[in-house]
């Protein structure tokens, strides 16, 4: 399938009203994180439907999709990459992983990151027992790269390997980006599902330094009484 065919397919599902809602939801005002993004109003279920019938597209076409300023085109490329990765042998997964890293600057919004980071970056790093690329990303100046790294730890969490999440969360304690606080809190919450004692220990040691958004996300599955106690004891 060619790039223009996929563009046309997305346009079939586009909606001006949905595009307006997406612009508000994704913060597209000047200075906000999606200021340069263009939305045409295609929902994620519709994009996934197109992706299912587009698994055979070439890396050249995926490259074109990712270079597009249209958010839904980049989202389509990311979903296809994840689907292809899950269905492929090691050799193809490695190609997808390398391509993902090459195009990482175009995977530049939270939904694009959250759709792909654990499934490609995390799974491949776990499978190959190598943290080199994730370690570089967590120390990147670009917050989308840092988000990729922390979200990618979800692959490790699923296997009961929690140390990486806690180590990366420490690096985010002083991060200025709210989107990073949310991502770190989310991953800490997921780690807590595997081992609540370890999460409690992390909060006991770092709770007073944690951004409040990160902390609130991390303790969402605690009881109301415990949440109130933690928020009160770590305030200020």
JSON list of N, CA, C and O in Angstrom, two decimals, residues 36-77:
[
{"chain": "A", "resi": 36, "resn": "UNK", "atom": "N", "xyz": [2.63, 22.39, 17.26]},
{"chain": "A", "resi": 36, "resn": "UNK", "atom": "CA", "xyz": [2.95, 22.21, 15.84]},
{"chain": "A", "resi": 36, "resn": "UNK", "atom": "C", "xyz": [2.17, 21.07, 15.20]},
{"chain": "A", "resi": 36, "resn": "UNK", "atom": "O", "xyz": [2.35, 20.79, 14.02]},
{"chain": "A", "resi": 37, "resn": "UNK", "atom": "N", "xyz": [1.33, 20.40, 15.97]},
{"chain": "A", "resi": 37, "resn": "UNK", "atom": "CA", "xyz": [0.59, 19.24, 15.45]},
{"chain": "A", "resi": 37, "resn": "UNK", "atom": "C", "xyz": [-0.64, 19.68, 14.67]},
{"chain": "A", "resi": 37, "resn": "UNK", "atom": "O", "xyz": [-1.32, 20.65, 15.02]},
{"chain": "A", "resi": 38, "resn": "UNK", "atom": "N", "xyz": [-0.92, 18.93, 13.61]},
{"chain": "A", "resi": 38, "resn": "UNK", "atom": "CA", "xyz": [-2.13, 19.14, 12.80]},
{"chain": "A", "resi": 38, "resn": "UNK", "atom": "C", "xyz": [-3.03, 17.93, 13.01]},
{"chain": "A", "resi": 38, "resn": "UNK", "atom": "O", "xyz": [-2.59, 16.78, 12.91]},
{"chain": "A", "resi": 39, "resn": "UNK", "atom": "N", "xyz": [-4.30, 18.19, 13.31]},
{"chain": "A", "resi": 39, "resn": "UNK", "atom": "CA", "xyz": [-5.26, 17.09, 13.52]},
{"chain": "A", "resi": 39, "resn": "UNK", "atom": "C", "xyz": [-6.36, 17.15, 12.47]},
{"chain": "A", "resi": 39, "resn": "UNK", "atom": "O", "xyz": [-6.84, 18.23, 12.12]},
{"chain": "A", "resi": 40, "resn": "UNK", "atom": "N", "xyz": [-6.74, 15.96, 11.98]},
{"chain": "A", "resi": 40, "resn": "UNK", "atom": "CA", "xyz": [-7.82, 15.90, 10.99]},
{"chain": "A", "resi": 40, "resn": "UNK", "atom": "C", "xyz": [-9.06, 15.20, 11.55]},
{"chain": "A", "resi": 40, "resn": "UNK", "atom": "O", "xyz": [-10.06, 15.05, 10.87]},
{"chain": "A", "resi": 41, "resn": "UNK", "atom": "N", "xyz": [-9.00, 14.76, 12.80]},
{"chain": "A", "resi": 41, "resn": "UNK", "atom": "CA", "xyz": [-10.17, 14.22, 13.45]},
{"chain": "A", "resi": 41, "resn": "UNK", "atom": "C", "xyz": [-10.48, 12.77, 13.14]},
{"chain": "A", "resi": 41, "resn": "UNK", "atom": "O", "xyz": [-11.61, 12.44, 12.76]},
{"chain": "A", "resi": 42, "resn": "UNK", "atom": "N", "xyz": [-9.48, 11.89, 13.33]},
{"chain": "A", "resi": 42, "resn": "UNK", "atom": "CA", "xyz": [-9.69, 10.45, 13.17]},
{"chain": "A", "resi": 42, "resn": "UNK", "atom": "C", "xyz": [-9.44, 9.80, 14.53]},
{"chain": "A", "resi": 42, "resn": "UNK", "atom": "O", "xyz": [-8.40, 10.04, 15.15]},
{"chain": "A", "resi": 43, "resn": "UNK", "atom": "N", "xyz": [-10.38, 9.00, 15.01]},
{"chain": "A", "resi": 43, "resn": "UNK", "atom": "CA", "xyz": [-10.26, 8.40, 16.33]},
{"chain": "A", "resi": 43, "resn": "UNK", "atom": "C", "xyz": [-9.27, 7.24, 16.32]},
{"chain": "A", "resi": 43, "resn": "UNK", "atom": "O", "xyz": [-8.98, 6.65, 15.27]},
{"chain": "A", "resi": 44, "resn": "UNK", "atom": "N", "xyz": [-8.78, 6.89, 17.50]},
{"chain": "A", "resi": 44, "resn": "UNK", "atom": "CA", "xyz": [-7.84, 5.77, 17.62]},
{"chain": "A", "resi": 44, "resn": "UNK", "atom": "C", "xyz": [-8.43, 4.44, 17.14]},
{"chain": "A", "resi": 44, "resn": "UNK", "atom": "O", "xyz": [-7.74, 3.71, 16.41]},
{"chain": "A", "resi": 45, "resn": "UNK", "atom": "N", "xyz": [-9.68, 4.09, 17.49]},
{"chain": "A", "resi": 45, "resn": "UNK", "atom": "CA", "xyz": [-10.24, 2.84, 16.94]},
{"chain": "A", "resi": 45, "resn": "UNK", "atom": "C", "xyz": [-10.27, 2.81, 15.42]},
{"chain": "A", "resi": 45, "resn": "UNK", "atom": "O", "xyz": [-10.03, 1.77, 14.79]},
{"chain": "A", "resi": 46, "resn": "UNK", "atom": "N", "xyz": [-10.54, 3.96, 14.81]},
{"chain": "A", "resi": 46, "resn": "UNK", "atom": "CA", "xyz": [-10.56, 4.03, 13.35]},
{"chain": "A", "resi": 46, "resn": "UNK", "atom": "C", "xyz": [-9.15, 3.86, 12.77]},
{"chain": "A", "resi": 46, "resn": "UNK", "atom": "O", "xyz": [-8.96, 3.19, 11.75]},
{"chain": "A", "resi": 47, "resn": "UNK", "atom": "N", "xyz": [-8.17, 4.46, 13.44]},
{"chain": "A", "resi": 47, "resn": "UNK", "atom": "CA", "xyz": [-6.77, 4.31, 13.00]},
{"chain": "A", "resi": 47, "resn": "UNK", "atom": "C", "xyz": [-6.34, 2.86, 13.13]},
{"chain": "A", "resi": 47, "resn": "UNK", "atom": "O", "xyz": [-5.67, 2.32, 12.24]},
{"chain": "A", "resi": 48, "resn": "UNK", "atom": "N", "xyz": [-6.72, 2.21, 14.21]},
{"chain": "A", "resi": 48, "resn": "UNK", "atom": "CA", "xyz": [-6.37, 0.80, 14.41]},
{"chain": "A", "resi": 48, "resn": "UNK", "atom": "C", "xyz": [-7.01, -0.08, 13.32]},
{"chain": "A", "resi": 48, "resn": "UNK", "atom": "O", "xyz": [-6.41, -1.06, 12.88]},
{"chain": "A", "resi": 49, "resn": "UNK", "atom": "N", "xyz": [-8.20, 0.27, 12.92]},
{"chain": "A", "resi": 49, "resn": "UNK", "atom": "CA", "xyz": [-8.88, -0.49, 11.87]},
{"chain": "A", "resi": 49, "resn": "UNK", "atom": "C", "xyz": [-8.09, -0.41, 10.56]},
{"chain": "A", "resi": 49, "resn": "UNK", "atom": "O", "xyz": [-7.93, -1.40, 9.85]},
{"chain": "A", "resi": 50, "resn": "UNK", "atom": "N", "xyz": [-7.61, 0.78, 10.25]},
{"chain": "A", "resi": 50, "resn": "UNK", "atom": "CA", "xyz": [-6.81, 0.96, 9.04]},
{"chain": "A", "resi": 50, "resn": "UNK", "atom": "C", "xyz": [-5.48, 0.21, 9.16]},
{"chain": "A", "resi": 50, "resn": "UNK", "atom": "O", "xyz": [-5.02, -0.43, 8.22]},
{"chain": "A", "resi": 51, "resn": "UNK", "atom": "N", "xyz": [-4.89, 0.27, 10.34]},
{"chain": "A", "resi": 51, "resn": "UNK", "atom": "CA", "xyz": [-3.59, -0.39, 10.58]},
{"chain": "A", "resi": 51, "resn": "UNK", "atom": "C", "xyz": [-3.67, -1.90, 10.34]},
{"chain": "A", "resi": 51, "resn": "UNK", "atom": "O", "xyz": [-2.75, -2.50, 9.79]},
{"chain": "A", "resi": 52, "resn": "UNK", "atom": "N", "xyz": [-4.77, -2.51, 10.75]},
{"chain": "A", "resi": 52, "resn": "UNK", "atom": "CA", "xyz": [-4.92, -3.96, 10.61]},
{"chain": "A", "resi": 52, "resn": "UNK", "atom": "C", "xyz": [-4.82, -4.42, 9.16]},
{"chain": "A", "resi": 52, "resn": "UNK", "atom": "O", "xyz": [-4.35, -5.52, 8.88]},
{"chain": "A", "resi": 53, "resn": "UNK", "atom": "N", "xyz": [-5.28, -3.58, 8.25]},
{"chain": "A", "resi": 53, "resn": "UNK", "atom": "CA", "xyz": [-5.24, -3.94, 6.83]},
{"chain": "A", "resi": 53, "resn": "UNK", "atom": "C", "xyz": [-4.01, -3.37, 6.13]},
{"chain": "A", "resi": 53, "resn": "UNK", "atom": "O", "xyz": [-3.93, -3.39, 4.91]},
{"chain": "A", "resi": 54, "resn": "UNK", "atom": "N", "xyz": [-3.05, -2.84, 6.91]},
{"chain": "A", "resi": 54, "resn": "UNK", "atom": "CA", "xyz": [-1.89, -2.17, 6.31]},
{"chain": "A", "resi": 54, "resn": "UNK", "atom": "C", "xyz": [-0.56, -2.73, 6.82]},
{"chain": "A", "resi": 54, "resn": "UNK", "atom": "O", "xyz": [0.47, -2.06, 6.77]},
{"chain": "A", "resi": 55, "resn": "UNK", "atom": "N", "xyz": [-0.59, -3.95, 7.31]},
{"chain": "A", "resi": 55, "resn": "UNK", "atom": "CA", "xyz": [0.61, -4.54, 7.91]},
{"chain": "A", "resi": 55, "resn": "UNK", "atom": "C", "xyz": [1.76, -4.74, 6.93]},
{"chain": "A", "resi": 55, "resn": "UNK", "atom": "O", "xyz": [2.92, -4.84, 7.33]},
{"chain": "A", "resi": 56, "resn": "UNK", "atom": "N", "xyz": [1.45, -4.79, 5.65]},
{"chain": "A", "resi": 56, "resn": "UNK", "atom": "CA", "xyz": [2.49, -5.07, 4.66]},
{"chain": "A", "resi": 56, "resn": "UNK", "atom": "C", "xyz": [3.20, -3.82, 4.16]},
{"chain": "A", "resi": 56, "resn": "UNK", "atom": "O", "xyz": [4.08, -3.91, 3.29]},
{"chain": "A", "resi": 57, "resn": "UNK", "atom": "N", "xyz": [2.88, -2.66, 4.69]},
{"chain": "A", "resi": 57, "resn": "UNK", "atom": "CA", "xyz": [3.50, -1.43, 4.19]},
{"chain": "A", "resi": 57, "resn": "UNK", "atom": "C", "xyz": [5.01, -1.45, 4.44]},
{"chain": "A", "resi": 57, "resn": "UNK", "atom": "O", "xyz": [5.49, -2.04, 5.41]},
{"chain": "A", "resi": 58, "resn": "UNK", "atom": "N", "xyz": [5.73, -0.79, 3.56]},
{"chain": "A", "resi": 58, "resn": "UNK", "atom": "CA", "xyz": [7.20, -0.77, 3.64]},
{"chain": "A", "resi": 58, "resn": "UNK", "atom": "C", "xyz": [7.68, 0.25, 4.67]},
{"chain": "A", "resi": 58, "resn": "UNK", "atom": "O", "xyz": [6.93, 1.14, 5.10]},
{"chain": "A", "resi": 59, "resn": "UNK", "atom": "N", "xyz": [8.95, 0.15, 5.03]},
{"chain": "A", "resi": 59, "resn": "UNK", "atom": "CA", "xyz": [9.55, 1.14, 5.92]},
{"chain": "A", "resi": 59, "resn": "UNK", "atom": "C", "xyz": [9.57, 2.52, 5.26]},
{"chain": "A", "resi": 59, "resn": "UNK", "atom": "O", "xyz": [9.50, 3.54, 5.95]},
{"chain": "A", "resi": 60, "resn": "UNK", "atom": "N", "xyz": [9.67, 2.57, 3.95]},
{"chain": "A", "resi": 60, "resn": "UNK", "atom": "CA", "xyz": [9.65, 3.85, 3.24]},
{"chain": "A", "resi": 60, "resn": "UNK", "atom": "C", "xyz": [8.32, 4.57, 3.46]},
{"chain": "A", "resi": 60, "resn": "UNK", "atom": "O", "xyz": [8.28, 5.78, 3.69]},
{"chain": "A", "resi": 61, "resn": "UNK", "atom": "N", "xyz": [7.23, 3.81, 3.39]},
{"chain": "A", "resi": 61, "resn": "UNK", "atom": "CA", "xyz": [5.91, 4.40, 3.62]},
{"chain": "A", "resi": 61, "resn": "UNK", "atom": "C", "xyz": [5.75, 4.81, 5.08]},
{"chain": "A", "resi": 61, "resn": "UNK", "atom": "O", "xyz": [5.23, 5.90, 5.38]},
{"chain": "A", "resi": 62, "resn": "UNK", "atom": "N", "xyz": [6.22, 3.98, 5.98]},
{"chain": "A", "resi": 62, "resn": "UNK", "atom": "CA", "xyz": [6.16, 4.32, 7.40]},
{"chain": "A", "resi": 62, "resn": "UNK", "atom": "C", "xyz": [6.99, 5.57, 7.69]},
{"chain": "A", "resi": 62, "resn": "UNK", "atom": "O", "xyz": [6.59, 6.41, 8.51]},
{"chain": "A", "resi": 63, "resn": "UNK", "atom": "N", "xyz": [8.10, 5.70, 7.00]},
{"chain": "A", "resi": 63, "resn": "UNK", "atom": "CA", "xyz": [8.94, 6.89, 7.12]},
{"chain": "A", "resi": 63, "resn": "UNK", "atom": "C", "xyz": [8.17, 8.13, 6.70]},
{"chain": "A", "resi": 63, "resn": "UNK", "atom": "O", "xyz": [8.19, 9.17, 7.38]},
{"chain": "A", "resi": 64, "resn": "UNK", "atom": "N", "xyz": [7.45, 8.03, 5.58]},
{"chain": "A", "resi": 64, "resn": "UNK", "atom": "CA", "xyz": [6.64, 9.15, 5.09]},
{"chain": "A", "resi": 64, "resn": "UNK", "atom": "C", "xyz": [5.54, 9.52, 6.07]},
{"chain": "A", "resi": 64, "resn": "UNK", "atom": "O", "xyz": [5.27, 10.71, 6.31]},
{"chain": "A", "resi": 65, "resn": "UNK", "atom": "N", "xyz": [4.91, 8.52, 6.63]},
{"chain": "A", "resi": 65, "resn": "UNK", "atom": "CA", "xyz": [3.85, 8.77, 7.61]},
{"chain": "A", "resi": 65, "resn": "UNK", "atom": "C", "xyz": [4.40, 9.49, 8.84]},
{"chain": "A", "resi": 65, "resn": "UNK", "atom": "O", "xyz": [3.80, 10.44, 9.34]},
{"chain": "A", "resi": 66, "resn": "UNK", "atom": "N", "xyz": [5.56, 9.05, 9.31]},
{"chain": "A", "resi": 66, "resn": "UNK", "atom": "CA", "xyz": [6.13, 9.65, 10.51]},
{"chain": "A", "resi": 66, "resn": "UNK", "atom": "C", "xyz": [6.65, 11.06, 10.27]},
{"chain": "A", "resi": 66, "resn": "UNK", "atom": "O", "xyz": [6.70, 11.87, 11.20]},
{"chain": "A", "resi": 67, "resn": "UNK", "atom": "N", "xyz": [7.02, 11.37, 9.05]},
{"chain": "A", "resi": 67, "resn": "UNK", "atom": "CA", "xyz": [7.49, 12.72, 8.74]},
{"chain": "A", "resi": 67, "resn": "UNK", "atom": "C", "xyz": [6.34, 13.71, 8.56]},
{"chain": "A", "resi": 67, "resn": "UNK", "atom": "O", "xyz": [6.57, 14.92, 8.48]},
{"chain": "A", "resi": 68, "resn": "UNK", "atom": "N", "xyz": [5.13, 13.21, 8.53]},
{"chain": "A", "resi": 68, "resn": "UNK", "atom": "CA", "xyz": [3.97, 14.06, 8.32]},
{"chain": "A", "resi": 68, "resn": "UNK", "atom": "C", "xyz": [3.68, 14.94, 9.54]},
{"chain": "A", "resi": 68, "resn": "UNK", "atom": "O", "xyz": [3.83, 14.51, 10.68]},
{"chain": "A", "resi": 69, "resn": "UNK", "atom": "N", "xyz": [3.23, 16.18, 9.30]},
{"chain": "A", "resi": 69, "resn": "UNK", "atom": "CA", "xyz": [2.80, 17.03, 10.42]},
{"chain": "A", "resi": 69, "resn": "UNK", "atom": "C", "xyz": [1.44, 16.61, 10.96]},
{"chain": "A", "resi": 69, "resn": "UNK", "atom": "O", "xyz": [1.04, 17.05, 12.04]},
{"chain": "A", "resi": 70, "resn": "UNK", "atom": "N", "xyz": [0.74, 15.75, 10.22]},
{"chain": "A", "resi": 70, "resn": "UNK", "atom": "CA", "xyz": [-0.60, 15.31, 10.63]},
{"chain": "A", "resi": 70, "resn": "UNK", "atom": "C", "xyz": [-0.46, 14.22, 11.70]},
{"chain": "A", "resi": 70, "resn": "UNK", "atom": "O", "xyz": [0.12, 13.17, 11.47]},
{"chain": "A", "resi": 71, "resn": "UNK", "atom": "N", "xyz": [-1.02, 14.51, 12.83]},
{"chain": "A", "resi": 71, "resn": "UNK", "atom": "CA", "xyz": [-0.88, 13.63, 13.99]},
{"chain": "A", "resi": 71, "resn": "UNK", "atom": "C", "xyz": [-1.38, 12.22, 13.70]},
{"chain": "A", "resi": 71, "resn": "UNK", "atom": "O", "xyz": [-0.71, 11.23, 14.06]},
{"chain": "A", "resi": 72, "resn": "UNK", "atom": "N", "xyz": [-2.53, 12.11, 13.09]},
{"chain": "A", "resi": 72, "resn": "UNK", "atom": "CA", "xyz": [-3.12, 10.80, 12.84]},
{"chain": "A", "resi": 72, "resn": "UNK", "atom": "C", "xyz": [-2.27, 9.94, 11.89]},
{"chain": "A", "resi": 72, "resn": "UNK", "atom": "O", "xyz": [-2.29, 8.71, 11.99]},
{"chain": "A", "resi": 73, "resn": "UNK", "atom": "N", "xyz": [-1.52, 10.56, 11.01]},
{"chain": "A", "resi": 73, "resn": "UNK", "atom": "CA", "xyz": [-0.64, 9.80, 10.13]},
{"chain": "A", "resi": 73, "resn": "UNK", "atom": "C", "xyz": [0.52, 9.20, 10.93]},
{"chain": "A", "resi": 73, "resn": "UNK", "atom": "O", "xyz": [0.91, 8.04, 10.73]},
{"chain": "A", "resi": 74, "resn": "UNK", "atom": "N", "xyz": [1.07, 9.97, 11.84]},
{"chain": "A", "resi": 74, "resn": "UNK", "atom": "CA", "xyz": [2.14, 9.46, 12.69]},
{"chain": "A", "resi": 74, "resn": "UNK", "atom": "C", "xyz": [1.61, 8.37, 13.63]},
{"chain": "A", "resi": 74, "resn": "UNK", "atom": "O", "xyz": [2.27, 7.37, 13.87]},
{"chain": "A", "resi": 75, "resn": "UNK", "atom": "N", "xyz": [0.40, 8.58, 14.12]},
{"chain": "A", "resi": 75, "resn": "UNK", "atom": "CA", "xyz": [-0.22, 7.59, 14.99]},
{"chain": "A", "resi": 75, "resn": "UNK", "atom": "C", "xyz": [-0.44, 6.27, 14.25]},
{"chain": "A", "resi": 75, "resn": "UNK", "atom": "O", "xyz": [-0.20, 5.19, 14.79]},
{"chain": "A", "resi": 76, "resn": "UNK", "atom": "N", "xyz": [-0.87, 6.36, 13.01]},
{"chain": "A", "resi": 76, "resn": "UNK", "atom": "CA", "xyz": [-1.06, 5.16, 12.19]},
{"chain": "A", "resi": 76, "resn": "UNK", "atom": "C", "xyz": [0.27, 4.42, 12.02]},
{"chain": "A", "resi": 76, "resn": "UNK", "atom": "O", "xyz": [0.32, 3.19, 12.16]},
{"chain": "A", "resi": 77, "resn": "UNK", "atom": "N", "xyz": [1.33, 5.15, 11.74]},
{"chain": "A", "resi": 77, "resn": "UNK", "atom": "CA", "xyz": [2.64, 4.53, 11.56]},
{"chain": "A", "resi": 77, "resn": "UNK", "atom": "C", "xyz": [3.07, 3.80, 12.83]},
{"chain": "A", "resi": 77, "resn": "UNK", "atom": "O", "xyz": [3.58, 2.67, 12.78]}
]
